[in-house]
PDB file of C-alpha atoms in Angstrom:
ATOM      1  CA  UNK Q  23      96.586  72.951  -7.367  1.00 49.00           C
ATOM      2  CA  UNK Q  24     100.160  73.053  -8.777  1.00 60.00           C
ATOM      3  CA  UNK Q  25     102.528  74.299  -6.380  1.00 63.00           C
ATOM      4  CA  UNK Q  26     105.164  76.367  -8.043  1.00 69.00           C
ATOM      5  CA  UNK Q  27     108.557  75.646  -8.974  1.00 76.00           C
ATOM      6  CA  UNK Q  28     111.172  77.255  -7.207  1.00 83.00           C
ATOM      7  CA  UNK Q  29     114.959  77.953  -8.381  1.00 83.00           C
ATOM      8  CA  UNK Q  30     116.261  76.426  -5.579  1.00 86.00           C
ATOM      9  CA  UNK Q  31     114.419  73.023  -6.643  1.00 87.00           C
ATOM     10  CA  UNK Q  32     115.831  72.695  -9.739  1.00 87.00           C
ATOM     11  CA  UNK Q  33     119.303  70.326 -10.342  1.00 87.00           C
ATOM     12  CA  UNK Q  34     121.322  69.499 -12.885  1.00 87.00           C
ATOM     13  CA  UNK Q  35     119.346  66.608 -13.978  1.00 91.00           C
ATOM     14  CA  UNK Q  36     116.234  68.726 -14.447  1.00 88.00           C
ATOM     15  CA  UNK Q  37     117.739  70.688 -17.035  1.00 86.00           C
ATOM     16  CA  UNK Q  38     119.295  67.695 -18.500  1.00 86.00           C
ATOM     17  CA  UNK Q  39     115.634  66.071 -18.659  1.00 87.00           C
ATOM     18  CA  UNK Q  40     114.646  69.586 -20.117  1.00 85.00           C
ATOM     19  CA  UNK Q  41     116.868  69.640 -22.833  1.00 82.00           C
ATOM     20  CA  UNK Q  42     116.444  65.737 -23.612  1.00 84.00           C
ATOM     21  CA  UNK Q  43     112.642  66.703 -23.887  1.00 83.00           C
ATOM     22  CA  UNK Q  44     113.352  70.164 -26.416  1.00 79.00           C
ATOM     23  CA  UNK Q  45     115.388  67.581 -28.613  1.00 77.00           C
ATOM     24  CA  UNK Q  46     112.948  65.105 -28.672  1.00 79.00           C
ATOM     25  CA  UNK Q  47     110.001  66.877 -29.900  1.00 75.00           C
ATOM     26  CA  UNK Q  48     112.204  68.804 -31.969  1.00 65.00           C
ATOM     27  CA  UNK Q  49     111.832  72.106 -30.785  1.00 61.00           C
ATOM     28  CA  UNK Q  50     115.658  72.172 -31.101  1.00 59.00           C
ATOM     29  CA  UNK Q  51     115.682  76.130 -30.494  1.00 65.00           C
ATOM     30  CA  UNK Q  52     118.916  77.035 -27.893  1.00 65.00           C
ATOM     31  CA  UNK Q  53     116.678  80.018 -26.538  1.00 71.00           C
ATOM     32  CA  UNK Q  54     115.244  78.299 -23.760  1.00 73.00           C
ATOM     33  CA  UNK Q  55     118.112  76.605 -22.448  1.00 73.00           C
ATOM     34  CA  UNK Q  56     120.181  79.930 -23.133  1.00 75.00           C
ATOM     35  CA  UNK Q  57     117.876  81.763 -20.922  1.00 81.00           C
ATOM     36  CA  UNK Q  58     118.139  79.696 -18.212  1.00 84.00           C
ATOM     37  CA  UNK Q  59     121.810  79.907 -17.798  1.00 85.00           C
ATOM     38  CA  UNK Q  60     121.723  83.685 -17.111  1.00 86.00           C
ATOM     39  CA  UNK Q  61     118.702  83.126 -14.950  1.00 88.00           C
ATOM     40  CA  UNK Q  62     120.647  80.907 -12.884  1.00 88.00           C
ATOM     41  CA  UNK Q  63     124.232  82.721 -12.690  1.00 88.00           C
ATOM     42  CA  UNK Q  64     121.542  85.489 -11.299  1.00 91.00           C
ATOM     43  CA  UNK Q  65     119.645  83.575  -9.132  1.00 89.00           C
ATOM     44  CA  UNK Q  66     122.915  81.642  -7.401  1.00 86.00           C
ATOM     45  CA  UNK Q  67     124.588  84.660  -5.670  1.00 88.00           C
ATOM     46  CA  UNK Q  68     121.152  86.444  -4.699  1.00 86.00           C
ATOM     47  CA  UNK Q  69     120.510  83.295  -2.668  1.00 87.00           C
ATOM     48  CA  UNK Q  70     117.280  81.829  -4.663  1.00 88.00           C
ATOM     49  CA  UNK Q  71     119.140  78.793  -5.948  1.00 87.00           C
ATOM     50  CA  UNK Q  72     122.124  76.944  -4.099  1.00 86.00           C
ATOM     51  CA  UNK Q  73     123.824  76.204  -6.874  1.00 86.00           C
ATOM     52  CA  UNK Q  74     123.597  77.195 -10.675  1.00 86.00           C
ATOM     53  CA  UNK Q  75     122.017  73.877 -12.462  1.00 86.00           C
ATOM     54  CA  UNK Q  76     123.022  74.869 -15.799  1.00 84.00           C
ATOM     55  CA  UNK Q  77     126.741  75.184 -15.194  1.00 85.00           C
ATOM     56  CA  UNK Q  78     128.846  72.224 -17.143  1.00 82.00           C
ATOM     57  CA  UNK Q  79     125.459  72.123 -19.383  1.00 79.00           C
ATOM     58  CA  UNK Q  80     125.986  72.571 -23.153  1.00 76.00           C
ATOM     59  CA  UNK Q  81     123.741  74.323 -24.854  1.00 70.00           C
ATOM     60  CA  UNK Q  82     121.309  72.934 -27.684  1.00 65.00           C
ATOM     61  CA  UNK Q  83     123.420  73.131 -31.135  1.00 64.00           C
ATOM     62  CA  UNK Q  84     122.196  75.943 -33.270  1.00 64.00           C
ATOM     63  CA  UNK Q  85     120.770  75.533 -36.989  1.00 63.00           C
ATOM     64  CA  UNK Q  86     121.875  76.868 -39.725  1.00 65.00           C
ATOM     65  CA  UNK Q  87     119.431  78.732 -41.811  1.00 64.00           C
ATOM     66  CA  UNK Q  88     119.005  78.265 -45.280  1.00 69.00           C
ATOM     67  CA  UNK Q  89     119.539  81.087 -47.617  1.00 74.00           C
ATOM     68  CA  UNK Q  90     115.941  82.368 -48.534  1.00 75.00           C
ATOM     69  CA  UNK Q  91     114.459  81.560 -52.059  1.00 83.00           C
ATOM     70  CA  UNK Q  92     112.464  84.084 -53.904  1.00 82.00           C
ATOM     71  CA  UNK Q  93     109.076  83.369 -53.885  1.00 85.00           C
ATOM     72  CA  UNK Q  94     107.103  82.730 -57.026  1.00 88.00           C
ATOM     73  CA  UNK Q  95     105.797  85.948 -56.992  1.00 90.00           C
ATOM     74  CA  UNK Q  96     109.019  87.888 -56.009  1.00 87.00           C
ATOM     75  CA  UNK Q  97     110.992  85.675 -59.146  1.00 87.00           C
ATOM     76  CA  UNK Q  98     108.165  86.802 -61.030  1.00 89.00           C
ATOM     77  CA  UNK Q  99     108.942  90.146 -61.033  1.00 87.00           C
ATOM     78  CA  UNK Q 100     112.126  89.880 -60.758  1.00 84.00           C
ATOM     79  CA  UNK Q 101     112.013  88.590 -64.494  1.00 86.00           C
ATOM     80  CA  UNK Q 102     109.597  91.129 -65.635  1.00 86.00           C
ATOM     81  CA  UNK Q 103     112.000  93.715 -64.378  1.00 82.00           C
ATOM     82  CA  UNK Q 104     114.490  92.187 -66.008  1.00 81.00           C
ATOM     83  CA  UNK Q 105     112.677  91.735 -69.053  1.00 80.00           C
ATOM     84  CA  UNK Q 106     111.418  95.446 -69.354  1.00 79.00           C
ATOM     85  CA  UNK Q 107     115.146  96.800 -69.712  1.00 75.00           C
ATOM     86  CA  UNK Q 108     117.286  95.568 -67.268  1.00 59.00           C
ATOM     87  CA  UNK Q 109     119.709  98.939 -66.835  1.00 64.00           C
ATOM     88  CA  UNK Q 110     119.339  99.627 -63.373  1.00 60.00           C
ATOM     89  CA  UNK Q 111     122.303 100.849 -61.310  1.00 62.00           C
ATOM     90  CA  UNK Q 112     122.921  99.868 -58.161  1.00 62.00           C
ATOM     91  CA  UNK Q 113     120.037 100.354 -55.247  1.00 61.00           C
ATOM     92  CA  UNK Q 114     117.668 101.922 -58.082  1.00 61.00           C
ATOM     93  CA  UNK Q 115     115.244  99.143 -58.275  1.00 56.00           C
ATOM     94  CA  UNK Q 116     115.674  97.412 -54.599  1.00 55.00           C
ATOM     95  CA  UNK Q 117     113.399  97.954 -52.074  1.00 55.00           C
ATOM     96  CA  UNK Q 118     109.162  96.810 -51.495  1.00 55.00           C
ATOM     97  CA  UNK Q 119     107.311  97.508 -54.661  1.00 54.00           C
ATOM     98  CA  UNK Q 120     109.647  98.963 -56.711  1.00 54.00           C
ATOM     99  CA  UNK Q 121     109.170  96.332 -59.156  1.00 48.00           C
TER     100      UNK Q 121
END
């Protein structure tokens, strides 16, 4: 059996390792090494860690998301809207379904 891990186990080299490891298989999301700072500033002063692991840490770099394409079928009728008349105003044809 595993024994668990406890805060006060944890150094600054585990979450170095930790982060090293979230880069290498690509799972380059900052959420888990931005939930374990806050964890830690908690844990510190309550006594269940000596010493806060994460400080002098950066963070994983966050991504940029691409702008969202239409899909076929939204570009599709998009065009038939379009196509049908075209003379909407503005908000009058936004919205699920309204094409």
């Amino acid at each position: 059996m595993r024994s668990a891990l406890r805060p006060s186990s944890v150094i600054p080299r585990d979450i170095a390792h930790y982060k090293a490891h979230l880069l290498a298989v690509r799972r380059a999301s900052p959420s888990p090494i931005a939930a374990l700072s806050p964890f830690f500033k908690w844990a510190s002063p309550c006594g269940h860690a000596r010493t806060d692991p994460t400080e002098g840490i950066k963070g994983l770099p966050r991504q940029r998301l691409r702008p969202r394409a239409l899909s076929p079928q939204e570009l599709r009728r998009f065009l038939r809207a379009v196509h049908r008349g075209g003379r909407f105003r503005w908000g009058e044809a936004s919205g699920p379904g309204s094409f």
